[in-house]
Coordinates of C-alpha atoms and ligand atoms in Angstrom, one line a residue:
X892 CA 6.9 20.5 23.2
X893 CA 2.8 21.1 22.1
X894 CA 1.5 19.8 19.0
X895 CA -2.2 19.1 18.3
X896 CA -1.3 16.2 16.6
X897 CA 1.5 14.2 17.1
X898 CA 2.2 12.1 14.1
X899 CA 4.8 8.7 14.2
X900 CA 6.5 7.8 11.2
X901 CA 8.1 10.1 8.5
X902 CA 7.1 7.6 5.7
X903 CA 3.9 8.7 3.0
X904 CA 1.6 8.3 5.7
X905 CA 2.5 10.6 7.9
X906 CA 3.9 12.8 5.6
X907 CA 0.6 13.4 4.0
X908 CA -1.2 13.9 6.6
X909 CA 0.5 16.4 8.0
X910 CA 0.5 18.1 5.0
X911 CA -3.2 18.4 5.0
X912 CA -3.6 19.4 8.3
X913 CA -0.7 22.1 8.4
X914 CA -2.7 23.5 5.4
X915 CA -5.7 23.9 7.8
X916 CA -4.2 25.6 10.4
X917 CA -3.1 22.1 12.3
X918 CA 0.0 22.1 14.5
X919 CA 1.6 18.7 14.0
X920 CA 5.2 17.1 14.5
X921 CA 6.4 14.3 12.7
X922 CA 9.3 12.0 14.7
X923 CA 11.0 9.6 11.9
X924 CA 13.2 6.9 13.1
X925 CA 15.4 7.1 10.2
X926 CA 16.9 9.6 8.3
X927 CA 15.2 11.8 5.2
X928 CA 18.1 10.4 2.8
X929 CA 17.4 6.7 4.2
X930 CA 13.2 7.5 3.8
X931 CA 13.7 8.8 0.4
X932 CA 15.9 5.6 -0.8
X933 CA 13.3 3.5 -0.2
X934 CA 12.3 1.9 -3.7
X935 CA 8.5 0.8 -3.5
X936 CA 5.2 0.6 -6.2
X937 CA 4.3 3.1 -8.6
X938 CA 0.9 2.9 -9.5
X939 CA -1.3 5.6 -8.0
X940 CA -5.3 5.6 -7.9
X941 CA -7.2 8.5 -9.3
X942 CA -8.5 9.1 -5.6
X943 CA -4.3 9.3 -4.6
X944 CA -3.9 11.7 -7.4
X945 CA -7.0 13.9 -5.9
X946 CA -5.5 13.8 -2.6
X947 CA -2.1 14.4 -3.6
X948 CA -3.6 17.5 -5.3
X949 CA -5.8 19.1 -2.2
X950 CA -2.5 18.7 -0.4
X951 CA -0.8 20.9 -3.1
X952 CA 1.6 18.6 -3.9
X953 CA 0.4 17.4 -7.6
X954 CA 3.4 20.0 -9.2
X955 CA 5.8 17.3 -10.7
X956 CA 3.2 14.0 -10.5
X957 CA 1.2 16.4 -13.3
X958 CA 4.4 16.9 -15.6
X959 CA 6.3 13.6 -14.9
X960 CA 3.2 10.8 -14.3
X961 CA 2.6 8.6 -16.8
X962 CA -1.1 7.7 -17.8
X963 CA -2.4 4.4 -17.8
X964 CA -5.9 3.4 -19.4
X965 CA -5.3 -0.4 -19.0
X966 CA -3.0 -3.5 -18.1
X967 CA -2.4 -6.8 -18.9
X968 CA -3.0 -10.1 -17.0
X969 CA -0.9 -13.2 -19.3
X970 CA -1.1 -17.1 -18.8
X971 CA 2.4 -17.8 -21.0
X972 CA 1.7 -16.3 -24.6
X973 CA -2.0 -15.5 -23.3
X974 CA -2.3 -11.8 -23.2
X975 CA -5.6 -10.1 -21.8
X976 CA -5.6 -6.5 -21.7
X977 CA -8.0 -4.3 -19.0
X978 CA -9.1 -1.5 -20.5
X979 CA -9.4 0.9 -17.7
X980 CA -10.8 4.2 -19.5
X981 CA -13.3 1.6 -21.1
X982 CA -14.6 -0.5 -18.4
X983 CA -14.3 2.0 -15.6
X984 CA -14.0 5.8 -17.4
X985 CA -11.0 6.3 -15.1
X986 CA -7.3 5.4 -15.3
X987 CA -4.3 5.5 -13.0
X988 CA -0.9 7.2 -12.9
X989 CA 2.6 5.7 -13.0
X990 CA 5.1 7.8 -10.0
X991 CA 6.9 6.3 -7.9
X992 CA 6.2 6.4 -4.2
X993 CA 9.8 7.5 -3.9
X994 CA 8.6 10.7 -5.8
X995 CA 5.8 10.9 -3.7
X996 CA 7.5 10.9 -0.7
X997 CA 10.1 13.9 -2.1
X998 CA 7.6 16.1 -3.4
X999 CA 6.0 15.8 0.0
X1000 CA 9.1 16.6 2.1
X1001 CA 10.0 19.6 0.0
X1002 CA 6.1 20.9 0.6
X1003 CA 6.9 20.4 4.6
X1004 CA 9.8 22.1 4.4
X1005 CA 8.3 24.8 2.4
X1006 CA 5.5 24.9 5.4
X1007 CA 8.2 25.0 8.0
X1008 CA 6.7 21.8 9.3
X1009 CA 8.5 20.0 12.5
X1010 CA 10.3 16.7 11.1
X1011 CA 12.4 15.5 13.7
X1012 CA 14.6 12.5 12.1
X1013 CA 16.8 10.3 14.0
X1014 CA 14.5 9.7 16.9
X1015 CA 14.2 6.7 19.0
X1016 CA 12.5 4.5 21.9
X1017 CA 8.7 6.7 21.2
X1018 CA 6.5 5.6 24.0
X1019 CA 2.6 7.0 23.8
X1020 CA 1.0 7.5 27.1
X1021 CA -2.6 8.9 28.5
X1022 CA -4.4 7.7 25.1
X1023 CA -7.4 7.6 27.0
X1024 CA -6.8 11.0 28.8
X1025 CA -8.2 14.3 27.5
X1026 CA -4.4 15.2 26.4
X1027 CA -2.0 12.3 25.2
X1028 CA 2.2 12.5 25.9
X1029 CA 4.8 11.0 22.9
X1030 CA 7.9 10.8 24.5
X1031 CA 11.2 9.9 22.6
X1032 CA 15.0 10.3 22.6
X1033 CA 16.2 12.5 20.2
X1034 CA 20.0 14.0 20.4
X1035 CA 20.6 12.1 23.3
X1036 CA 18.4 14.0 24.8
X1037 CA 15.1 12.5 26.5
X1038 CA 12.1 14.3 25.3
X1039 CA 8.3 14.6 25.3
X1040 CA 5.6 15.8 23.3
X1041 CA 1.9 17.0 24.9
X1042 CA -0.7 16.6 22.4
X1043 CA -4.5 16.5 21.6
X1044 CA -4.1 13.5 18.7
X1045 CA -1.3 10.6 18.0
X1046 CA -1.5 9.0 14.7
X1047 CA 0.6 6.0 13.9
X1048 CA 1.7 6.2 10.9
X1049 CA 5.2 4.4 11.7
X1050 CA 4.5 1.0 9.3
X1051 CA 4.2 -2.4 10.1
X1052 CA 7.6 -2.7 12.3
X1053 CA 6.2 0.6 14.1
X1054 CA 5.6 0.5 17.9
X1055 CA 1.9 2.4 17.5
X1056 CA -0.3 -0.2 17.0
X1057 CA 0.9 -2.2 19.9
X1058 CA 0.2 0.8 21.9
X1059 CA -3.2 -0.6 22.0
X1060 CA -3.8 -3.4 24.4
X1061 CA -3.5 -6.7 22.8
X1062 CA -6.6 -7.9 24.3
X1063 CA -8.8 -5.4 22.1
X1064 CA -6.8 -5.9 19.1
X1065 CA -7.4 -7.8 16.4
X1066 CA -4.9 -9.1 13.5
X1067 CA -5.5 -11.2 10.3
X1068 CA -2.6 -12.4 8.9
X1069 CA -1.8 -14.3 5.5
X1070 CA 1.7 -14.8 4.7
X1071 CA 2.9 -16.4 1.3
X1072 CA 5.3 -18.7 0.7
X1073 CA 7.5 -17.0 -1.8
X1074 CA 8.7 -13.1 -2.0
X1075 CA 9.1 -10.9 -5.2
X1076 CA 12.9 -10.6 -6.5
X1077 CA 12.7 -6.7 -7.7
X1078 CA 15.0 -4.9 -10.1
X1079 CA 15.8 -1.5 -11.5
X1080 CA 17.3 -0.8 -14.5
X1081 CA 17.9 2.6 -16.8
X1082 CA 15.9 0.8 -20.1
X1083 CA 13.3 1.6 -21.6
X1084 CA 9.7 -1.1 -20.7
X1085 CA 9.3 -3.5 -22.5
X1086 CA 5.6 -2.5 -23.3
X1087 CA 3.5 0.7 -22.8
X1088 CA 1.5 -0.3 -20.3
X1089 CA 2.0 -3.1 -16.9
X1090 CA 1.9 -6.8 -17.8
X1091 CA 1.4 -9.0 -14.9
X1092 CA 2.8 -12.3 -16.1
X1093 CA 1.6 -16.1 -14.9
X1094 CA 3.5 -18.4 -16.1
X1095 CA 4.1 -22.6 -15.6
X1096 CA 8.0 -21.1 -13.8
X1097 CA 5.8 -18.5 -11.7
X1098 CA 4.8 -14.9 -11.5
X1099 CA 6.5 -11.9 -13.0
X1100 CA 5.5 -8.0 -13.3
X1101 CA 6.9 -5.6 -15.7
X1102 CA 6.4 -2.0 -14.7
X1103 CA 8.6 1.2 -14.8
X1104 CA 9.1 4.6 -13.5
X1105 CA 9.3 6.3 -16.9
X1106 CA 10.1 6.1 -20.6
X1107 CA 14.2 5.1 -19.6
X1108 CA 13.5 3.2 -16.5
X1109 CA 11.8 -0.1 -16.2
X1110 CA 10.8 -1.8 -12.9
X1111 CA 10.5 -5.6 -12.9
X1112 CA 10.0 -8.2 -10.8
X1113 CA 9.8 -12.2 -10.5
X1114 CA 8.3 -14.8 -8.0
X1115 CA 11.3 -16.2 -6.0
X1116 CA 11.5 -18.6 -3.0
X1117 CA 11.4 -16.5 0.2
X1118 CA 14.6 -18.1 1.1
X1119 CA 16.5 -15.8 -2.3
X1120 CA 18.6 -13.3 -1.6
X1121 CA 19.4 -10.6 -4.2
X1122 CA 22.9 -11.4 -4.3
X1123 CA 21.7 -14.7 -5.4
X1124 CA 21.0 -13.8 -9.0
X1125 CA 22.9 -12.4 -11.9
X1126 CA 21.3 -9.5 -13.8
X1127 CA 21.6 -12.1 -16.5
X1128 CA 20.1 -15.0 -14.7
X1129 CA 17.1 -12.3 -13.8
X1130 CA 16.9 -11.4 -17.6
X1131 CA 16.8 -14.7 -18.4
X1132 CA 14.1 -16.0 -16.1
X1133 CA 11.8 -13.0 -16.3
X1134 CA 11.8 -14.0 -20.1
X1135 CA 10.9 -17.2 -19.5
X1136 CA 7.8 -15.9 -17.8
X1137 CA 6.5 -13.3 -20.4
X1138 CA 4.8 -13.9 -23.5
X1139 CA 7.6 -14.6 -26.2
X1140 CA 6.6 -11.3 -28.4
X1141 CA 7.4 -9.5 -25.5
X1142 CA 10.2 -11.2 -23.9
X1143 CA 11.7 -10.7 -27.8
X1144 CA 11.8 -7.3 -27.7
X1145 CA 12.6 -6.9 -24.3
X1146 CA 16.1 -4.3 -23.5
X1147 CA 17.8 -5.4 -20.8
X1148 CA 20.6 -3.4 -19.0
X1149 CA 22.0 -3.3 -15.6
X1150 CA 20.0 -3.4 -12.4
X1151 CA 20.6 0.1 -10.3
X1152 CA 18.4 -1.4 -7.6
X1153 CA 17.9 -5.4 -6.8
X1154 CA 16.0 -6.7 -3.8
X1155 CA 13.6 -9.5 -2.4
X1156 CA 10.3 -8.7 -0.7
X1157 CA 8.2 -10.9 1.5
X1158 CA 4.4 -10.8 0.7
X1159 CA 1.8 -10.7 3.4
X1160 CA -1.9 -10.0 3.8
X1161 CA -2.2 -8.0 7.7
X1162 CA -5.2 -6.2 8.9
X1163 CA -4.3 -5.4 12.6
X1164 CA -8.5 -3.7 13.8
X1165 CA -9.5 -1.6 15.2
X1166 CA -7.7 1.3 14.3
X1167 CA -8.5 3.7 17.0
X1168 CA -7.6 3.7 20.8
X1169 CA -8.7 6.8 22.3
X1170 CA -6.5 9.7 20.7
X1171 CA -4.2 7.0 18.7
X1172 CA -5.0 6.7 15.0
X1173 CA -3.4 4.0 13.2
X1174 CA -2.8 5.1 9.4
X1175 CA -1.3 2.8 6.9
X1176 CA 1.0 0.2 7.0
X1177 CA 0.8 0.5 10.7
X1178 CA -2.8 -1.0 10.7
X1179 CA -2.3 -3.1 7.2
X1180 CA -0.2 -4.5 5.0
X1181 CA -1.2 -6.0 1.0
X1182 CA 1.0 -8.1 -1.2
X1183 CA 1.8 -5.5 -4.2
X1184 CA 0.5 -7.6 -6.9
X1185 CA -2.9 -5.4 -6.3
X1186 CA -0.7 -2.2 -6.3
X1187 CA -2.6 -0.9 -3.0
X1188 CA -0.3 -0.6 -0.3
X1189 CA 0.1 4.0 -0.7
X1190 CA -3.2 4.3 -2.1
X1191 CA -4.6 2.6 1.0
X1192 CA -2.4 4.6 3.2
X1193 CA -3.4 7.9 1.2
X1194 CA -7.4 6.5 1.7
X1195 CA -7.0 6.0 5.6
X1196 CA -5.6 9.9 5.5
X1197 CA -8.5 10.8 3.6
X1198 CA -10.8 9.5 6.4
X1199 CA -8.9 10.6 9.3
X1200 CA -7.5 14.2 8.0
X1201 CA -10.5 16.1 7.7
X1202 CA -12.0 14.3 11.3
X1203 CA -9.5 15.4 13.4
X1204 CA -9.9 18.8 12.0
X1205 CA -13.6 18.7 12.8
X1206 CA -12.7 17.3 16.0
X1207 CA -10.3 20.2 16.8
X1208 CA -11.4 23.4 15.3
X1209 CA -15.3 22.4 15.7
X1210 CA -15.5 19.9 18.5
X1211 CA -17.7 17.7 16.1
X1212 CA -16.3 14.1 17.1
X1213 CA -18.1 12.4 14.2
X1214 CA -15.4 11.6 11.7
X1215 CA -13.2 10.3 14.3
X1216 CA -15.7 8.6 15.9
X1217 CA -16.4 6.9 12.6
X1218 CA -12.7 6.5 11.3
X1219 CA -12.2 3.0 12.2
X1220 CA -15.1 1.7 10.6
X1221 CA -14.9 3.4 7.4
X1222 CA -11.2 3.3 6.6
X1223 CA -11.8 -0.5 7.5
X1224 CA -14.8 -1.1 5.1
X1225 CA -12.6 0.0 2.3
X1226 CA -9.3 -1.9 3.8
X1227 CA -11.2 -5.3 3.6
X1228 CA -12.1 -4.4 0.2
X1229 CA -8.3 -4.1 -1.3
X1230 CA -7.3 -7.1 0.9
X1231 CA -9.6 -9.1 -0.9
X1232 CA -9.0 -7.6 -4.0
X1233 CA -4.8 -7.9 -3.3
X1234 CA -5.3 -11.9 -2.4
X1235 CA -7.4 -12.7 -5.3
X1236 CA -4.8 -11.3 -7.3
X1237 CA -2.0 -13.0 -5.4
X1238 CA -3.3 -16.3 -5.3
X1239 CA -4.4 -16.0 -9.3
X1240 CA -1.1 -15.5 -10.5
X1241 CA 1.3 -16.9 -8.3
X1242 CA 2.3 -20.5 -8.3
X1243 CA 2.0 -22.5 -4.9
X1244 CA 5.5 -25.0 -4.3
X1245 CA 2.5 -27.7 -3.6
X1246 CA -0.1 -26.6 -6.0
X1247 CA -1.8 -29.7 -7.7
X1248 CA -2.8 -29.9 -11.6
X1249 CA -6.3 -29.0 -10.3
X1250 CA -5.2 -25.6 -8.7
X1251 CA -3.2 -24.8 -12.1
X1252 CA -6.2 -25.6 -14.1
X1253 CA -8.3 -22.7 -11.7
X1254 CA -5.7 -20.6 -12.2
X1255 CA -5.9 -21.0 -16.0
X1256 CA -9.8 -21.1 -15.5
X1257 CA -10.0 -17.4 -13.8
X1258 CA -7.6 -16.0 -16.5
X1259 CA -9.3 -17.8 -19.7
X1260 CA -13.0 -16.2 -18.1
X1261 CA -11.1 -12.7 -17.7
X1262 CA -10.5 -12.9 -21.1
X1263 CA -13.8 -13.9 -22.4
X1264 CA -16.2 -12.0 -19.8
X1265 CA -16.3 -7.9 -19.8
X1266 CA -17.8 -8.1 -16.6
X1267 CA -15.1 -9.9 -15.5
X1268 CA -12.8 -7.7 -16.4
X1269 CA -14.9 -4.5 -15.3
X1270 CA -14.7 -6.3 -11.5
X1271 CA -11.2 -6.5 -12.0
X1272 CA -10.7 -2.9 -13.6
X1273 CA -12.8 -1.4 -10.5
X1274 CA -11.1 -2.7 -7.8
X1275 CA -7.8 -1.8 -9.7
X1276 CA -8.2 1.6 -10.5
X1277 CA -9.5 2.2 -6.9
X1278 CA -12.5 2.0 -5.8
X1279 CA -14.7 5.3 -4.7
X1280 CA -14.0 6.6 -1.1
X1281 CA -17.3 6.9 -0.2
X1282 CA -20.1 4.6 -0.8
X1283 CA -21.9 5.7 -4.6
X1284 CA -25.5 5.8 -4.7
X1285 CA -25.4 2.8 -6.7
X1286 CA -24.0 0.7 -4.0
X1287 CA -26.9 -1.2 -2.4
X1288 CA -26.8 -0.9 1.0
X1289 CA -26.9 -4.3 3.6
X1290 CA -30.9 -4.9 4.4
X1291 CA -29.4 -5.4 8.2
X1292 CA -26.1 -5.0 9.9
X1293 CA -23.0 -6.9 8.2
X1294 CA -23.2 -10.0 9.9
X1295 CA -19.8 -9.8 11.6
X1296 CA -19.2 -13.1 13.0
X1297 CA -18.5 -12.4 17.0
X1298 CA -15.4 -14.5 18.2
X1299 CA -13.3 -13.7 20.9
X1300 CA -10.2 -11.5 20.7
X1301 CA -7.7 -14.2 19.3
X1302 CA -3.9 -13.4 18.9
X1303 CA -2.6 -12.8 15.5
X1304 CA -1.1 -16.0 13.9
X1305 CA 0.9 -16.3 10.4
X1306 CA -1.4 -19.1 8.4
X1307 CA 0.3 -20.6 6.1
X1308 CA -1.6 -19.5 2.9
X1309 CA -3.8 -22.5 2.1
Ligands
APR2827 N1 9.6 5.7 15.6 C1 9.6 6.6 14.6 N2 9.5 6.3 13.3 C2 9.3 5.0 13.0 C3 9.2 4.0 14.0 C4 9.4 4.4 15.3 N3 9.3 3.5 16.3 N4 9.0 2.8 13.4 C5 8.9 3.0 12.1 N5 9.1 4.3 11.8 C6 9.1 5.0 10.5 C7 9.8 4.2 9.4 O1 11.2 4.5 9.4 C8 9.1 4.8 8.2 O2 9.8 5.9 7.6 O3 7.7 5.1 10.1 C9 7.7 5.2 8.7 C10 6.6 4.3 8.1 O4 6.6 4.5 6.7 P1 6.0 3.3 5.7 O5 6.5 2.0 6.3 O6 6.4 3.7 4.3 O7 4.5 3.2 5.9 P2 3.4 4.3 5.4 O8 3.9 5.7 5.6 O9 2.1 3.9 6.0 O10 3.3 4.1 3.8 C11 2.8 3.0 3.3 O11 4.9 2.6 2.2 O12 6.1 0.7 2.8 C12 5.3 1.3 1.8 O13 4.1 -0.5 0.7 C13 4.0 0.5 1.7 O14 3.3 1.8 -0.2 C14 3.1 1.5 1.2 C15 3.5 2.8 2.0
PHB2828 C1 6.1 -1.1 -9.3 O1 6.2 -0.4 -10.3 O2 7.0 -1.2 -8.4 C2 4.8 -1.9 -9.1 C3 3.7 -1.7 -9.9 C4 2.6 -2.5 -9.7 C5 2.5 -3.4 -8.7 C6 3.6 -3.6 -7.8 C7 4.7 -2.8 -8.0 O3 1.3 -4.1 -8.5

């Protein structure tokens, strides 16, 4: 088989971008591991940034998100029956849009099909070769049958358990790793939210989120031990402890129902650089991974496409080598960025096994100044809502090269989050 680019991973990642490239005249094949009905039962976050929504658009596939996303101008942060809205459209002029990925992930199947774009599900054992070679093999089982793919481009976009990134050298890689002693216990249920807009909840008994997917389904979720297992806890003994952890007017009028969905999810901070290795792109979970409190995890997957799409069509139809010259660097400034932004958020309104008086009264500190500082609340707003792709004119530039700190290639380790 040929294909320009050969793309890993049938999840959002790669199903974007080969969207985007298809549309410009790009040959690509996908190879998923799993099948579409498995991919598309995958329950995950629904908040998209405006830049996700502009992307989702240039790749035609805005259709449904138009009609069906829900508008948000704000959220709120609570510390028990403290409740501190951000005010999006106020602080920041921009908002975000409530659609689940699971949505995303359809609508951009059917536009693939529509294209007559190669998905291959079902595949197994990929193996890249020749990365550093003018022309790069992908070879995989598929059938039964042992096959292989010649190609100009690989991007990994085949997530965090994917075999891309370890396709470069471990020597010349470099991971960051946080993980976090608890997960989030998730559920689904055909009621209506419990407020209009997200309320992420701090409370003395831990953290809880209540979202939703629209008007008659809500999404919610509470801190758990990382040791919980879903078929630990009752729908009621969910009800009943996400109640405990709203504000009282809310957990008052709260509908409960039963869950559709129920399931516990570790929570790690993992930034695997670079993301290059001659013609291997990593893209997305492959290359990083953000605890969803921030709600970042597709719209930094959908920004890494943004920086990598349009080089590799430079690269092919004009020979200009810039963007992908430049990919790993920029898709990386704006990685670190929602890292930080995803931690902060984490470690502000999640409760530590260990945690002393001192770190509850910070925690209470940060959230009391959030809700007596605009500015606060406009740093928070920013980095929610997404920040810009591209440096503004307003951003001042660094006098002199980031002082990156140069220490030797180290092996990725899990730290215990201190
Ligand atoms: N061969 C082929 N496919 C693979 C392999 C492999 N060896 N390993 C993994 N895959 C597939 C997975 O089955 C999955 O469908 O790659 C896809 C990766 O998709 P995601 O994990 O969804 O990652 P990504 O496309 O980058 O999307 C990031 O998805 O998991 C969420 O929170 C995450 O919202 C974020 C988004
Ligand atoms: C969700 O709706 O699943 C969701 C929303 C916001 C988050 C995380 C998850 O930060």
């Amino acid at each position: 088989m040929q294909a320009e680019v050969a793309i890993i991973g049938g999840g959002p990642s790669g199903l974007l971008l080969s969207q985007l490239l298809n549309r410009a005249g790009i040959e690509t094949v996908i190879l998923e591991r799993a099948s579409r009905n498995h991919v598309l039962g995958r329950i995950r976050a629904g908040v998209l940034e405006a830049g996700t929504v502009d992307m989702l658009r240039e790749a035609g596939v805005s259709g449904r998100l138009d009609r069906e996303g829900i508008l948000h101008e704000g959220c709120y942060l609570t510390d028990n029956d403290l409740m501190v809205r951000i005010d999006f459209r106020a602080l920041t002029g921009k908002h975000v849009t409530v659609y689940g990925q699971t949505e995303v992930t359809a609508d951009l199947y059917m536009a693939l099909d529509e294209l007559g774009t190669t998905v291959l599900h079902g595949v197994e054992d990929v193996t890249l070769s020749d990365l550093e070679q003018p022309r790069s093999v992908v070879e995989f089982t598929y059938e039964g049958a042992r096959k292989r793919i010649d190609c100009l481009f690989v991007a990994g976009c085949d997530g965090f358990h994917g075999v891309s990134r370890n396709a470069i050298p471990g020597d010349r890689r470099r991971e960051f790793e946080r993980t976090y002693p608890f997960g989030w216990l998730g559920v689904l249920s055909p009621v209506p939210p419990c407020e209009e807009e997200l309320i992420y909840a701090n409370s003395e008994r831990g953290f809880a989120l209540a979202s939703m997917r629209n008007q008659n389904l809500s999404r919610y979720y509470i801190q758990v031990p990382m040791s919980d297992r879903p078929e630990q806890w009752s729908d009621d003994e969910f009800w009943t402890e996400l109640r405990r952890r709203l504000p009282s007017e809310t957990a008052a009028r709260m509908q409960t129902g039963p869950s559709i969905e129920k399931s516990v999810a570790p929570l790690r901070s993992f930034v695997s650089e670079p993301l290059r290795w001659g013609n291997l792109f990593l893209v997305g979970d492959a290359a990083h991974i953000v605890p969803p409190t921030g709600a970042k995890g597709l719209n930094l997957a959908v920004a890494d496409v943004h920086y990598l799409y349009q080089a590799l069509i430079d690269s092919i139809r004009s020979n200009d080598r810039t963007g992908i010259d430049n990919y790993s660097e920029r898709a990386l400034t704006r990685i670190w960025k929602a890292m930080r932004f995803s931690w902060q958020m984490t470690m502000m309104l999640h409760r530590f096994e260990d945690e002393d008086d001192f770190a509850s009264e910070m925690r209470r500190a940060t959230l009391g100044h959030l809700a007596a500082s605009e500015t606060a609340r406009r740093d928070l707003a920013e980095n929610y809502v997404g920040l810009p792709f591209w440096p503004t004119g307003k951003d001042v530039p660094w006098t002199r090269p980031f002082p990156r700190l140069s220490r030797p290639w180290r092996e990725s380790r899990a730290v215990p989050c201190s």
